[in-house]
XYZ file of N, CA and C in Angstrom:
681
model
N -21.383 78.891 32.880
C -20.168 78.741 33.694
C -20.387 77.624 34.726
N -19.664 76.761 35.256
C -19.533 75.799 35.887
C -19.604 75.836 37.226
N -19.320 75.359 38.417
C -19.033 75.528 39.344
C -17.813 75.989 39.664
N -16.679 74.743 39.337
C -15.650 74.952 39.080
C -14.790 76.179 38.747
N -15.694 76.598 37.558
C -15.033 78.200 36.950
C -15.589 79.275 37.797
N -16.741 79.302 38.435
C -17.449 80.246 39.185
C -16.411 79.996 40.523
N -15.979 79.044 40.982
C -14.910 79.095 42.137
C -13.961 79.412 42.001
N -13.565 79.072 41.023
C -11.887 79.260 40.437
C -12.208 80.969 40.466
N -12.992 81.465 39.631
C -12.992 83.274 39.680
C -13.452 83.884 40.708
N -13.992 83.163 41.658
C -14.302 83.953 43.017
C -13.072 83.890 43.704
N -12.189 82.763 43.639
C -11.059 82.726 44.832
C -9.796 82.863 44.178
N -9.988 82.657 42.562
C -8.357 82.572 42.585
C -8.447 83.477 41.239
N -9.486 84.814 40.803
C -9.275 85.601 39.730
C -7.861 85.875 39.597
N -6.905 85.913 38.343
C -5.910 86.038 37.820
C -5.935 87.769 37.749
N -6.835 88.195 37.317
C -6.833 89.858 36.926
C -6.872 90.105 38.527
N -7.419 90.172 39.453
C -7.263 90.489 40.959
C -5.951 90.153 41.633
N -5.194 88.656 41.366
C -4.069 88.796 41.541
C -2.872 89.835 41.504
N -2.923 89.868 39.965
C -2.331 90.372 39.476
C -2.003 91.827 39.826
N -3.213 92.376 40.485
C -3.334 93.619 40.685
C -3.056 93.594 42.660
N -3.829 93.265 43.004
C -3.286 92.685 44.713
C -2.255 92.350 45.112
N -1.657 91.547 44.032
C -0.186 90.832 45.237
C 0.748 91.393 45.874
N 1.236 92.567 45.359
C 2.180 93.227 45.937
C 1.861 93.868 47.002
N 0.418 94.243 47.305
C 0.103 94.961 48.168
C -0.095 93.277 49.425
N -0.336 92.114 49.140
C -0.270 90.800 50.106
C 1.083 90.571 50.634
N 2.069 91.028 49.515
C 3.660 90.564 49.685
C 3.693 91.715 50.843
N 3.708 92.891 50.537
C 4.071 93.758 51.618
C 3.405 93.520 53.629
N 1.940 93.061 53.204
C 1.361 92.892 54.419
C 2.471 91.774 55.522
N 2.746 91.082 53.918
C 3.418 89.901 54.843
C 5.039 90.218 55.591
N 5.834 90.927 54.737
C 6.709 91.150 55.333
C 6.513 92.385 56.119
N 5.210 93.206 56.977
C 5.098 93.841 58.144
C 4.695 92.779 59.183
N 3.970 91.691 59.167
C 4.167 90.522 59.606
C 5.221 89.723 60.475
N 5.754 89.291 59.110
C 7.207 89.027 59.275
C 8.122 90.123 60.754
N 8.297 91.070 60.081
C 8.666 91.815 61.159
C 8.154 92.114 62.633
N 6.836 92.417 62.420
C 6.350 92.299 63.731
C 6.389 91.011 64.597
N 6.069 89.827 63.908
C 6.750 88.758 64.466
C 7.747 88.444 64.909
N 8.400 88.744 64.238
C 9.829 88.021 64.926
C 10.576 88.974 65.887
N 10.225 90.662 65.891
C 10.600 91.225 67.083
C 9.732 90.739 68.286
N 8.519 90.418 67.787
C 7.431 90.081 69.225
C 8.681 88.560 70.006
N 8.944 87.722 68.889
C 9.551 86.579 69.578
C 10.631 86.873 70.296
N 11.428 87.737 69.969
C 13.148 88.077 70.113
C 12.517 88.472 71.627
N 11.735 89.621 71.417
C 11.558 90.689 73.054
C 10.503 90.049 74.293
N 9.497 88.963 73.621
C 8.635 88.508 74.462
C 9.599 87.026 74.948
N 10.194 86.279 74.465
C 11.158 85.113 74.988
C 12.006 85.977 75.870
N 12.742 86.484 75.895
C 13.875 87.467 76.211
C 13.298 87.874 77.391
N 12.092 88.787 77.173
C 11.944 88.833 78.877
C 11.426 87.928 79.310
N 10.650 87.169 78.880
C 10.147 85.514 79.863
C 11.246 85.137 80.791
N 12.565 84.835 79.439
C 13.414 83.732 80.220
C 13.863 85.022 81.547
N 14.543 86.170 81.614
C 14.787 87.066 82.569
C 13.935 87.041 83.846
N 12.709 87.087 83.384
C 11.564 87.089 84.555
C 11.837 85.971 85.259
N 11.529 84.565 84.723
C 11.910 83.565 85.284
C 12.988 83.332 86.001
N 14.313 83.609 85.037
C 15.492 83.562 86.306
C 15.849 84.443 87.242
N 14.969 85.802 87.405
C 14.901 86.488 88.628
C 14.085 85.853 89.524
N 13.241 84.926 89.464
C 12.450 84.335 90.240
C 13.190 83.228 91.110
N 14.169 82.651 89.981
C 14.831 81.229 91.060
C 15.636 82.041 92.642
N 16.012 83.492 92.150
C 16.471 84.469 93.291
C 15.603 84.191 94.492
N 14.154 83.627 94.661
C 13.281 83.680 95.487
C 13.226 84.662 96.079
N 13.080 86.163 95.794
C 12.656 87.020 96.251
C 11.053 87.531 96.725
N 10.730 87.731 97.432
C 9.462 87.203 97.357
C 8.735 88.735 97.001
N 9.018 90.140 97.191
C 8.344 90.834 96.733
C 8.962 90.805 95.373
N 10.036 90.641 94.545
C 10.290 90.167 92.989
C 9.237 89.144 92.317
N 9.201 88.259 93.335
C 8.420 87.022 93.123
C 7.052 87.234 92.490
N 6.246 88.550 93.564
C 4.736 88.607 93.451
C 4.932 89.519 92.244
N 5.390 89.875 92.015
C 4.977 91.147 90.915
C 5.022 90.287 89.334
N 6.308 89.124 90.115
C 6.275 88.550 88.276
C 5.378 87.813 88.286
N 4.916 87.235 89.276
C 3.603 86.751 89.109
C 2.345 86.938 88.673
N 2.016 88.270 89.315
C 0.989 88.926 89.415
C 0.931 89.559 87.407
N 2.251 89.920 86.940
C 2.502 90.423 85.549
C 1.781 88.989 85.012
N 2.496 87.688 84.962
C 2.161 86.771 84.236
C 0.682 86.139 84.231
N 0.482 86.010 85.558
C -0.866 86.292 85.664
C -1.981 86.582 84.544
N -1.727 88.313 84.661
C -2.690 89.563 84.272
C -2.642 89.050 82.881
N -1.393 89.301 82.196
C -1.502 89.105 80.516
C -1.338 87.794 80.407
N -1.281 86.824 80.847
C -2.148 85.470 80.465
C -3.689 85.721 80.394
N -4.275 86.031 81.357
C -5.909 86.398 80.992
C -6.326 87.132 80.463
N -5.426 88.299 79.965
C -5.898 89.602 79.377
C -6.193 88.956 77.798
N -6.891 89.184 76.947
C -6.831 89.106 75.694
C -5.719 90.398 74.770
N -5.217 89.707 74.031
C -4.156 90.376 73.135
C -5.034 91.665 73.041
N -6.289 91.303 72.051
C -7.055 92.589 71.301
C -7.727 93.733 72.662
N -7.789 93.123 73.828
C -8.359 94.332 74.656
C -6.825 95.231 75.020
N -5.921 94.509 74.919
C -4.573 95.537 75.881
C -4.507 96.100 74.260
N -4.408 95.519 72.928
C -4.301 96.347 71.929
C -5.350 97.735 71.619
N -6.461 97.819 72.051
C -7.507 98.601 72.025
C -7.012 99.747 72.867
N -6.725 99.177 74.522
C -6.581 100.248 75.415
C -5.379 100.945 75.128
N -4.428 100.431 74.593
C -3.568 101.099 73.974
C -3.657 102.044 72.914
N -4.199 101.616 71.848
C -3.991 102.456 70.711
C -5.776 103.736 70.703
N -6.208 102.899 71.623
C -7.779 104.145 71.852
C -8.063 104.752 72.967
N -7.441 104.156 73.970
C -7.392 104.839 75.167
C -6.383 105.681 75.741
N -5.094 105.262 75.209
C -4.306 105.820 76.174
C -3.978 107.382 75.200
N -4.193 107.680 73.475
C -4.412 108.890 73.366
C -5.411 110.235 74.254
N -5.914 109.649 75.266
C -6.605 110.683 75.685
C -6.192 110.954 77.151
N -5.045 110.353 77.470
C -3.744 110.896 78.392
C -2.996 111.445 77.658
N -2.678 111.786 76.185
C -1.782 112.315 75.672
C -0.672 111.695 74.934
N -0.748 110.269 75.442
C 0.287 109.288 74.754
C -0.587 108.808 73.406
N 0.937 108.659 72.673
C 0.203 108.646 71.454
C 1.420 107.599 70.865
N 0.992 105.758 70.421
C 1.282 105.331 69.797
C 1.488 104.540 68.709
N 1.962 104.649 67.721
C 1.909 104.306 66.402
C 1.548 102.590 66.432
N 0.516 102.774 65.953
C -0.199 101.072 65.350
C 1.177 99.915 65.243
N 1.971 100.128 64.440
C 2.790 98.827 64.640
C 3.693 97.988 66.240
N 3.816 99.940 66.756
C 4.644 99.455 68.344
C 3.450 99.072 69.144
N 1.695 99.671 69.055
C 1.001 98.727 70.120
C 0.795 97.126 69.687
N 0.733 96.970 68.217
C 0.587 95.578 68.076
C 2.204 94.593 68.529
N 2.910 95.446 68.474
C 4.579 94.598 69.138
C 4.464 94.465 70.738
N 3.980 95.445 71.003
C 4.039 95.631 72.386
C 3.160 94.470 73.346
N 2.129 94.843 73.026
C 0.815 93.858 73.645
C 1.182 92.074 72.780
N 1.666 92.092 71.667
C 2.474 90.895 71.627
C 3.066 90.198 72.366
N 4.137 91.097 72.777
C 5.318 90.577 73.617
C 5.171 90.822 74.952
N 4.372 91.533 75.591
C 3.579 91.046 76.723
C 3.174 89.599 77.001
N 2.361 89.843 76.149
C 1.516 87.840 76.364
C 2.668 87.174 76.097
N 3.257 87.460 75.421
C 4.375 86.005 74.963
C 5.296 85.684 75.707
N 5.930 87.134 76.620
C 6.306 87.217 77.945
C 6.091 86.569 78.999
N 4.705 86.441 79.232
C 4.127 85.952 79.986
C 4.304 84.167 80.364
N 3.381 84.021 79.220
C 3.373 82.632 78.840
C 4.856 82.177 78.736
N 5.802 82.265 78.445
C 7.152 82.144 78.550
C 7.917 82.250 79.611
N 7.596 83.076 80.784
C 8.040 82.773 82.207
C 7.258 81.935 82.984
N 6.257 81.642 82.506
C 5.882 80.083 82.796
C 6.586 78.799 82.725
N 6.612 78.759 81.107
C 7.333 77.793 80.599
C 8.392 77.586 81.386
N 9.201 78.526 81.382
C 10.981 78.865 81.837
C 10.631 78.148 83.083
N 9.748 79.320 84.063
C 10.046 78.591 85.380
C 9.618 77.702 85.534
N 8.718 76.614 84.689
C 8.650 75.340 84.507
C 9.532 74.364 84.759
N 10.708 74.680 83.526
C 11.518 74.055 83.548
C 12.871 74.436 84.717
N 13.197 75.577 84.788
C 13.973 75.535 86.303
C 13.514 74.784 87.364
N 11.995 75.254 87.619
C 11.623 73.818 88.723
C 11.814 72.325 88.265
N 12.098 72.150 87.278
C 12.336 70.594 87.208
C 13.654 69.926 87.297
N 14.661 71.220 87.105
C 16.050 70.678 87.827
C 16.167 70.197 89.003
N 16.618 69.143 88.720
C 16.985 68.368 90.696
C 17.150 69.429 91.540
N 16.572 69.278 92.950
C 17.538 70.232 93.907
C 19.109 69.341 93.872
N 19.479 68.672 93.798
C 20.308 68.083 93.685
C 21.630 68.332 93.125
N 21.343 69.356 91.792
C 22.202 69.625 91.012
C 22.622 70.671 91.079
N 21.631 71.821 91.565
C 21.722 72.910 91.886
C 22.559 72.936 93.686
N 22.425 72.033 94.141
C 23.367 71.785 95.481
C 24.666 71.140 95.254
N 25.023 70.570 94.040
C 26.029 69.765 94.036
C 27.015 70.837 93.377
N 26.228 71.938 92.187
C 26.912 73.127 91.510
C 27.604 74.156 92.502
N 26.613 74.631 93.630
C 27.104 75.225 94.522
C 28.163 74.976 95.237
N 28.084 73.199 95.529
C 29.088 72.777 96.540
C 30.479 72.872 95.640
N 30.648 72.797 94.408
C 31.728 72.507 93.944
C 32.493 74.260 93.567
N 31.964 75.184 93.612
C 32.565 76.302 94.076
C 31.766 77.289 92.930
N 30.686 76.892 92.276
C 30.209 77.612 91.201
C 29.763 79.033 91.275
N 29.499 78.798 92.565
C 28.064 79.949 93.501
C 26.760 79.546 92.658
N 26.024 80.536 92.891
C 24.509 80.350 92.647
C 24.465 80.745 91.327
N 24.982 82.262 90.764
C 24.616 82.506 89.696
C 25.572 81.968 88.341
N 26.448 81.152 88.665
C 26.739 80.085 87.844
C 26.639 78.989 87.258
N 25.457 78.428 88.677
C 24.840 77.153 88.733
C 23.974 77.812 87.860
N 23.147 78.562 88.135
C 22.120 78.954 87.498
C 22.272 78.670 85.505
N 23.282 79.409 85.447
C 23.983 79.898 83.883
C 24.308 78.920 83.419
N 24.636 77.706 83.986
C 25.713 76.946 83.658
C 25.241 75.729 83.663
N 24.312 75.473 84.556
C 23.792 74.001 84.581
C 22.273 74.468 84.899
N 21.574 74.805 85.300
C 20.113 74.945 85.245
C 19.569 75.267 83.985
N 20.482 76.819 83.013
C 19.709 76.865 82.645
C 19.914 76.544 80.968
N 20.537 75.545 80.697
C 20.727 74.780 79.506
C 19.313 73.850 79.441
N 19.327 73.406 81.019
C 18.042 71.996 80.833
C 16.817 72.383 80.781
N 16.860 73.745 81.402
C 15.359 74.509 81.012
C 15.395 74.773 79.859
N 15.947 75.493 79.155
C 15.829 76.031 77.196
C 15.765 74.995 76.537
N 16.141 73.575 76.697
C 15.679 72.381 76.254
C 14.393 71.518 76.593
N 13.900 72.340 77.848
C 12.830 71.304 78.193
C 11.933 72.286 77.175
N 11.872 73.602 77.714
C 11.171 74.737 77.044
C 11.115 75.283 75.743
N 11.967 74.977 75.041
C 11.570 74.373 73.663
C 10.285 74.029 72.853
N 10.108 73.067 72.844
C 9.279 72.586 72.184
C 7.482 73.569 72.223
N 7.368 73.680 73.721
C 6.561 74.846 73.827
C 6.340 75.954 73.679
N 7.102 76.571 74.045
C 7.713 77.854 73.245
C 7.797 77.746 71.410
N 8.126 77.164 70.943
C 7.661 77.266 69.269
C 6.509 76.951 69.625
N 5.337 76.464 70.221
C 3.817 76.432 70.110
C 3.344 77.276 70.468
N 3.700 78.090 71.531
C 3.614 79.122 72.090
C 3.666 80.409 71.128
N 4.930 80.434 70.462
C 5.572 81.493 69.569
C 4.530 81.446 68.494
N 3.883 80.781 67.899
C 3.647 80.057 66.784
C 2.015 80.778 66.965
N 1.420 80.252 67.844
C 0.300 80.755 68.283
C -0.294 82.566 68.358
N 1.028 83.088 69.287
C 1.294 84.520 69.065
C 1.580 85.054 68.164
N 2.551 84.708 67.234
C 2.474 85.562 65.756
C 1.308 85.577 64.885
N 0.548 84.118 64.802
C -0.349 84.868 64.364
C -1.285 85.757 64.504
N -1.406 85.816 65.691
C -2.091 87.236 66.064
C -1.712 88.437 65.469
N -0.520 88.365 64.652
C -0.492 89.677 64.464
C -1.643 90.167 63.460
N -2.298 89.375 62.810
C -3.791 89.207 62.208
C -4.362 90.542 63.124
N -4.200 90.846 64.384
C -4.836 91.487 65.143
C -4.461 93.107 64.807
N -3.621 93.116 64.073
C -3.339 95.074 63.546
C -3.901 95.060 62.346
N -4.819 94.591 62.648
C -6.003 94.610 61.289
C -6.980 95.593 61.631
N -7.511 95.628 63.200
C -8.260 96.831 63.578
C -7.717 97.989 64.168
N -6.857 97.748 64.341
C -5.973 99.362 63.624
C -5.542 99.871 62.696
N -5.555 99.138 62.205
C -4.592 99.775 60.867
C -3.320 99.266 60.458
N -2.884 98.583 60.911
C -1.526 97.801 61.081
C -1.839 96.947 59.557
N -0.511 97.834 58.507
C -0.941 97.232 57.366
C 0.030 95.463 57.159
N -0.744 94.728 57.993
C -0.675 93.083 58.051
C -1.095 92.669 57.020
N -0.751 90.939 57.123
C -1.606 90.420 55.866
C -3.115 90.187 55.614
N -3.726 90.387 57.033
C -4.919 89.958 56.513
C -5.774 91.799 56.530
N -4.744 92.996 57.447
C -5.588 93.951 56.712
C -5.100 94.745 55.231
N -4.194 94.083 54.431
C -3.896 94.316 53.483
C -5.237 93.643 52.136
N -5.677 91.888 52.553
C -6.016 91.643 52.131
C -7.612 92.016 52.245
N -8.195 92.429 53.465
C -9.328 92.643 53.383
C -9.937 94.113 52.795
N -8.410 94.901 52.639
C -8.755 96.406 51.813
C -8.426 95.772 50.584
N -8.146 94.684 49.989
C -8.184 94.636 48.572
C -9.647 93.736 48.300
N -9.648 92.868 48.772
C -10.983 92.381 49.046
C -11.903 93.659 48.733
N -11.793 94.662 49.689
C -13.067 96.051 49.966
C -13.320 96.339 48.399
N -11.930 96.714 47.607
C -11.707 97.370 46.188
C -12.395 96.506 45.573
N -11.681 95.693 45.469
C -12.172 94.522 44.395
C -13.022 93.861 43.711
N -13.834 93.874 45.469
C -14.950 92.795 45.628
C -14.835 91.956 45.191
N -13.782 90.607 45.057
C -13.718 89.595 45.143
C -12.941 89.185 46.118
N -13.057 87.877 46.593
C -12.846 86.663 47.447
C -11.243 86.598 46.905
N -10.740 86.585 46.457
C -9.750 86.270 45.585
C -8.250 87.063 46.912
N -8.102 88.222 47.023
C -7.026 89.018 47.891
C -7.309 87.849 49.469
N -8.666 87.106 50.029
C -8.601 86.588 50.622
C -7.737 85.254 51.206
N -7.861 84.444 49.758
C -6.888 83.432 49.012
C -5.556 83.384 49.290
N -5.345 84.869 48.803
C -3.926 84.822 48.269
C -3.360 84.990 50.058
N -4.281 85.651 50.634
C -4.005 86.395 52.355
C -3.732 84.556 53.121
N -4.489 83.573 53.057
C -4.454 82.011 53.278
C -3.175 81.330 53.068
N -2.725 81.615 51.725
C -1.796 80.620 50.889
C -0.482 81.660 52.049
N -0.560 83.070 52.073
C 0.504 83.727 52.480
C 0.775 83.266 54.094
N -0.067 82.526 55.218
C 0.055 82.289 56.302
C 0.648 80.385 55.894
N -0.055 79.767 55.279
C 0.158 78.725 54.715
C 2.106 78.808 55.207
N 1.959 79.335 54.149
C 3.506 79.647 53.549
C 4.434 80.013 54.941
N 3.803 80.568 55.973
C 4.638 81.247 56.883
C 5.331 80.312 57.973
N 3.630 79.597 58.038
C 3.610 79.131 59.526
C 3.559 77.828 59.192
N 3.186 76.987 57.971
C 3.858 75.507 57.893
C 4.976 75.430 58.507
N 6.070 75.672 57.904
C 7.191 75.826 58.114
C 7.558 75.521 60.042
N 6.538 76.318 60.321
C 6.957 76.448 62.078
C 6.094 75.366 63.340
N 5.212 75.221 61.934
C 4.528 73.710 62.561
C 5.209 72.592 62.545
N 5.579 72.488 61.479
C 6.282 71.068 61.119
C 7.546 71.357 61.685
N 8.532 72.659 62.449
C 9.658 72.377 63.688
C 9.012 72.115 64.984
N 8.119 72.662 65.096
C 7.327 72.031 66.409
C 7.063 70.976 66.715
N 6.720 70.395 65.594
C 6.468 68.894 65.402
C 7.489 68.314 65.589
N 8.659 68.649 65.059
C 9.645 67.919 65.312
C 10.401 68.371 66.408
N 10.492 69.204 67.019
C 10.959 69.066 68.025
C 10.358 68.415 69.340
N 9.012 68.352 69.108
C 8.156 67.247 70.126
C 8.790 65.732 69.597
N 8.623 65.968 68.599
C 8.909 64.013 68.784
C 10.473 63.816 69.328
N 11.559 64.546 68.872
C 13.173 64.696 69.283
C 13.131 64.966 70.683
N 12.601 65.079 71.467
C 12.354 65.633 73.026
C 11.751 64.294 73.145
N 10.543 63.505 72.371
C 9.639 62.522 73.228
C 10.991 61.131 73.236
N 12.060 61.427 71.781
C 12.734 60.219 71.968
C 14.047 60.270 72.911
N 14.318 61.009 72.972
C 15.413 61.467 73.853
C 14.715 61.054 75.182
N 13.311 61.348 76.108
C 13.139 60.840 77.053
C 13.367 59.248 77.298
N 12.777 58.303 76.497
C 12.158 56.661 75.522
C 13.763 56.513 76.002
């Protein structure tokens, strides 16, 4: 046997396929799902956090801070741990897919009222005084002209951002969270071939090209629009 054929049957056996895929297809669309609720609920409260902040409240202020803060430094997999191993022994008890959504959309939260209030601070005071003066009030200015230019500045980061966090969902692999890569590494276990690994590659391939190459383009459509 060749090299060639000895690779070809370690990574891409046809009889292992054949028998694996459905169980890869499924990992992926728990994936799928967990993703894209993590994006919907972790953007969602970012942008909220943030525009309670332009309120300048200052005990509002510290807490969203102090939140964005914490789960910026926290690692995904330790708040996923203390969740799904610790907090059963207070009595709470929750199911593997809501701690991997949860501790998701935390961080993504986070990192996203960054972004946001990024971009609110980069509106002129100017505009935000000229909105007011013309009879808008504040929380119109806000709605109406602030915060169009933030979701456009914030963009482009946010899909890098987003992009970055879903794949983590890789991370309900040590729970149990039947994902794609712990779908593929219990067929892998059966199998014993390399091959469920492959197919677990080509299936992120497949996911997250797609969200690279809008990222990409929305960086360069943002860099020419500045030019």
């Amino acid at each position: 046997m060749s090299g060639l054929d000895r690779f070809l049957q370690t990574f891409f056996n046809p009889a292992v396929i054949a028998t694996y895929w459905r169980d890869i297809l499924a990992g992926v669309g728990t994936t799928v799902a967990v993703g894209v609720a993590t994006i919907i609920a972790g953007i969602a409260l970012g942008l909220l956090l943030a525009s309670i902040r332009c309120y300048r409240f200052k005990p509002a202020n510290f807490v969203i801070i102090c939140f964005a803060d914490i789960f910026r430094a926290l690692p995904p997999l330790i708040l996923i741990l203390i969740l799904y191993f610790g907090l059963p022994s207070t009595g709470v008890m929750i199911p593997g897919p809501a701690v991997l959504f949860i501790s998701l959309s935390l961080t993504l939260a986070a990192f996203a009222e960054e972004i946001f209030w990024a971009g609110f601070a980069a509106v002129e005071a100017g505009q935000w005084e000229a909105g007011i003066a013309t009879g808008l009030g504040y929380n119109r200015t806000l709605v109406y002209i602030a915060l169009p230019q933030t979701v456009r500045l914030a963009t482009p980061p946010l899909v890098n951002r987003a992009l970055a966090i879903t794949k983590m969902t890789a991370l309900g692999s040590v729970i149990g969270v039947p994902e794609i890569l712990s779908a593929a590494t219990s067929a892998q276990s059966f199998s014993g071939s390399a091959t469920p690994l492959s197919l677990a590659a080509i299936a992120y391939l497949l996911l997250f090209l797609p969200l690279v190459f809008l990222a990409r383009y929305l960086e360069t459509h943002q860099r020419w629009n500045r030019s």
